[in-house]
Coordinates of C-alpha atoms in Angstrom, one line a residue:
E15 CA 2.7 2.0 25.0
V16 CA 2.7 4.6 27.8
L17 CA 5.2 6.8 25.9
F18 CA 2.5 7.3 23.2
F19 CA -0.6 7.0 25.4
S20 CA 0.5 9.5 28.0
P21 CA 1.2 12.5 25.5
A22 CA -2.1 11.7 23.7
Y23 CA -4.0 11.8 27.0
E24 CA -2.3 15.0 28.1
Y25 CA -3.2 16.6 24.8
Y26 CA -6.8 15.5 25.2
S27 CA -6.9 16.8 28.8
T28 CA -4.8 20.0 28.6
G29 CA -4.3 20.8 24.9
I30 CA -0.5 20.4 25.3
L31 CA 1.4 17.5 23.9
K32 CA 3.5 16.6 26.9
T33 CA 4.2 13.7 29.3
E34 CA 5.5 13.4 32.9
V35 CA 6.5 9.7 32.2
L36 CA 10.1 10.5 31.3
N37 CA 10.5 13.6 33.5
G38 CA 14.1 13.9 34.4
L39 CA 15.3 11.3 31.9
I40 CA 14.7 13.1 28.6
P41 CA 14.9 16.9 28.7
G42 CA 11.7 18.9 28.2
M43 CA 9.2 16.0 27.8
E44 CA 7.1 17.5 30.5
R45 CA 6.8 20.8 28.5
A46 CA 6.7 19.5 24.9
T47 CA 6.9 16.0 23.6
L48 CA 8.9 16.1 20.3
W49 CA 10.8 12.9 20.3
M50 CA 8.5 11.4 17.6
P51 CA 6.4 12.9 14.9
P52 CA 3.1 13.8 16.5
L53 CA 0.3 12.5 14.2
Y54 CA -0.5 9.2 16.0
M55 CA -0.7 11.0 19.4
L56 CA -2.9 13.7 17.9
F57 CA -5.1 10.9 16.3
L58 CA -5.3 9.1 19.7
S59 CA -6.3 12.3 21.5
G60 CA -9.1 12.7 18.9
V61 CA -10.3 9.2 19.6
F62 CA -10.5 10.0 23.3
Q63 CA -13.0 12.8 22.5
L64 CA -15.4 10.0 21.4
F65 CA -14.5 7.0 23.5
P66 CA -13.2 6.4 27.1
S67 CA -9.6 7.6 27.4
D68 CA -8.1 4.3 28.5
I69 CA -5.5 1.8 27.1
F70 CA -8.3 -0.5 25.8
T71 CA -9.6 2.3 23.6
A72 CA -6.1 3.1 22.4
R73 CA -5.4 -0.5 21.4
M74 CA -8.8 -0.9 19.7
A75 CA -8.1 2.3 17.7
S76 CA -4.9 0.7 16.4
S77 CA -6.7 -2.5 15.5
F78 CA -9.4 -0.6 13.7
V79 CA -6.9 1.3 11.6
A80 CA -5.1 -2.0 10.9
F81 CA -8.4 -3.3 9.5
L82 CA -8.6 -0.2 7.3
S83 CA -5.1 -0.9 6.2
A84 CA -6.1 -4.4 5.0
V85 CA -9.0 -2.8 3.1
A86 CA -6.7 -0.3 1.6
L87 CA -4.3 -3.1 0.5
L88 CA -7.2 -4.9 -1.2
K89 CA -8.2 -1.7 -2.9
F90 CA -4.6 -1.2 -4.1
L91 CA -4.4 -4.8 -5.4
N92 CA -7.6 -4.3 -7.3
H93 CA -5.7 -1.9 -9.6
W94 CA -3.4 -4.7 -10.7
K95 CA -3.9 -7.8 -12.7
I96 CA -3.8 -10.1 -9.8
S97 CA -6.1 -13.2 -9.4
H98 CA -8.7 -13.4 -6.7
K99 CA -6.7 -16.1 -5.0
G100 CA -3.6 -13.9 -5.2
K101 CA -5.4 -11.0 -3.4
I102 CA -6.7 -13.3 -0.7
F103 CA -3.2 -14.7 -0.2
A104 CA -1.8 -11.2 0.1
I105 CA -4.4 -10.2 2.7
V106 CA -3.9 -13.4 4.7
L107 CA -0.1 -12.9 4.6
L108 CA -0.5 -9.4 6.0
L109 CA -3.0 -10.3 8.7
S110 CA -1.0 -13.4 9.9
D111 CA 2.3 -11.6 10.1
F112 CA 3.6 -11.7 13.6
L113 CA 4.9 -8.1 13.7
F114 CA 1.7 -6.8 12.2
I115 CA -0.3 -8.6 14.9
K116 CA 1.9 -7.4 17.6
T117 CA 2.0 -3.7 16.6
T118 CA -1.6 -3.4 15.7
H119 CA -2.9 -4.8 19.0
S120 CA -1.0 -2.2 21.0
S121 CA -1.1 1.5 21.4
R122 CA 1.5 2.2 18.7
M123 CA 1.6 4.1 15.5
E124 CA 2.6 1.5 12.9
S125 CA -0.9 0.7 11.7
L126 CA -1.6 4.4 11.1
C127 CA 1.7 4.8 9.2
L128 CA 0.9 1.8 7.0
F129 CA -2.7 3.0 6.3
F130 CA -1.6 6.4 5.1
A131 CA 1.1 4.9 3.0
L132 CA -1.2 2.4 1.3
T133 CA -3.7 5.2 0.7
G134 CA -0.9 7.2 -1.0
F135 CA -0.1 4.2 -3.2
I136 CA -3.8 3.9 -4.3
F137 CA -3.7 7.5 -5.5
I138 CA -0.5 6.9 -7.4
R139 CA -1.9 3.8 -9.1
K140 CA -5.0 5.7 -10.1
I141 CA -2.9 8.1 -12.2
K142 CA -2.5 5.4 -14.8
F143 CA -6.2 5.0 -15.3
E144 CA -7.6 8.5 -14.6
K145 CA -5.1 10.8 -16.3
P146 CA -7.4 14.0 -16.5
N147 CA -7.2 14.2 -12.6
S148 CA -3.6 13.0 -12.3
I149 CA -2.2 16.3 -10.8
L150 CA -4.8 16.2 -8.0
K151 CA -4.1 12.5 -7.4
I152 CA -0.3 12.9 -7.3
F153 CA -0.7 15.9 -4.9
L154 CA -3.0 13.8 -2.6
A155 CA -0.5 10.9 -2.8
G156 CA 2.2 13.3 -1.5
I157 CA -0.1 14.4 1.3
F158 CA -0.8 10.9 2.5
L159 CA 2.8 9.8 2.2
S160 CA 3.7 12.8 4.3
L161 CA 1.1 11.9 6.9
S162 CA 2.6 8.4 7.0
F163 CA 6.0 9.9 7.9
L164 CA 4.3 12.1 10.5
S165 CA 2.9 8.9 12.1
H166 CA 6.3 7.2 12.2
P167 CA 9.7 8.1 10.7
F168 CA 9.7 4.8 9.0
G169 CA 7.1 6.3 6.6
A170 CA 10.0 7.9 4.8
V171 CA 10.8 4.5 3.3
Y172 CA 7.4 4.6 1.5
G173 CA 8.6 7.6 -0.4
F174 CA 11.1 5.4 -2.4
I175 CA 8.3 2.9 -3.0
S176 CA 6.1 5.7 -4.4
L177 CA 8.8 6.8 -6.8
Y178 CA 9.2 3.2 -7.9
L179 CA 5.5 2.9 -8.6
L180 CA 5.6 6.1 -10.6
F181 CA 8.5 4.7 -12.6
L182 CA 6.9 1.3 -13.0
Q183 CA 3.8 2.7 -14.6
K184 CA 5.7 5.4 -16.5
S185 CA 4.0 8.2 -14.7
I186 CA 7.1 10.3 -13.7
S187 CA 7.2 13.8 -15.1
A188 CA 8.7 17.1 -13.8
K189 CA 5.2 18.5 -13.2
R190 CA 4.0 15.5 -11.3
L191 CA 7.1 15.4 -9.2
I192 CA 6.6 19.1 -8.3
Y193 CA 3.0 18.5 -7.2
F194 CA 4.1 15.3 -5.3
S195 CA 6.8 17.2 -3.5
F196 CA 4.4 20.0 -2.7
G197 CA 2.0 17.5 -1.2
L198 CA 4.8 16.0 0.8
A199 CA 5.9 19.4 2.1
L200 CA 2.6 20.8 3.4
P201 CA 2.0 18.5 6.4
I202 CA 5.8 18.6 7.3
L203 CA 5.7 22.4 7.2
A204 CA 2.9 22.3 9.7
W205 CA 5.0 20.1 12.0
V206 CA 8.0 22.4 11.6
S207 CA 5.8 25.3 12.7
Y208 CA 5.1 23.4 15.8
I209 CA 8.8 22.5 16.4
L210 CA 10.3 25.9 15.9
P211 CA 9.2 27.5 19.2
N212 CA 10.8 24.5 21.0
F213 CA 13.6 23.7 18.6
E214 CA 16.2 23.2 21.3
I215 CA 14.0 20.6 23.0
F216 CA 13.3 19.0 19.7
A217 CA 17.0 18.7 18.9
L218 CA 17.7 17.0 22.3
Q219 CA 14.7 14.7 22.1
F220 CA 14.8 13.7 18.5
G221 CA 18.6 13.4 18.6
S222 CA 18.6 11.2 21.6
Q223 CA 15.9 9.0 20.0
F224 CA 18.1 8.4 16.9
S225 CA 21.2 7.8 19.1
R226 CA 19.3 5.1 21.0
K227 CA 18.1 3.5 17.8
S228 CA 21.7 3.4 16.3
E229 CA 23.0 1.7 19.5

């Protein structure tokens, strides 16, 4: 938790996303923390503007977003022909999952990643029922899927699920894919603009992160 809490606290305190926690172990962390996409840490620093900047606040923020994820899942299921019992079963299955409980009661980014992904799915599903505004909805779906990735790299997996949903409801078209890609690109371009001044540090930190995961 400290690896995410510390950069968020430093950004809240100094306006710089950095941490002294791994000073001497991972190059450049004390100058710029680039080993993970930054959205969760920026979100947490925003929470610290409103509530005490401690680990309890960080954990409760994750739990609150997890609750919003459950609401988003229910909203998504409402767009399908699923029985009331089926919806309840899906929500219970999510809330009782061991990994879901573990990650959403700690200062980690999985709940934020899931919330943005589910929100993106909702906009994709709405295309089938509200076609006059489909271009805006597919654009917003791209934005939210990109925010999911910027919360955790695993969010990239949800991109494949999004394409499957579009295919399933026969909503794929060249125009929609262009707007979807445009929505995906905008938040990532903002991240790239942050990376470029410290690209050498990013390559070392992000590369070492993937090397560690592969091992």
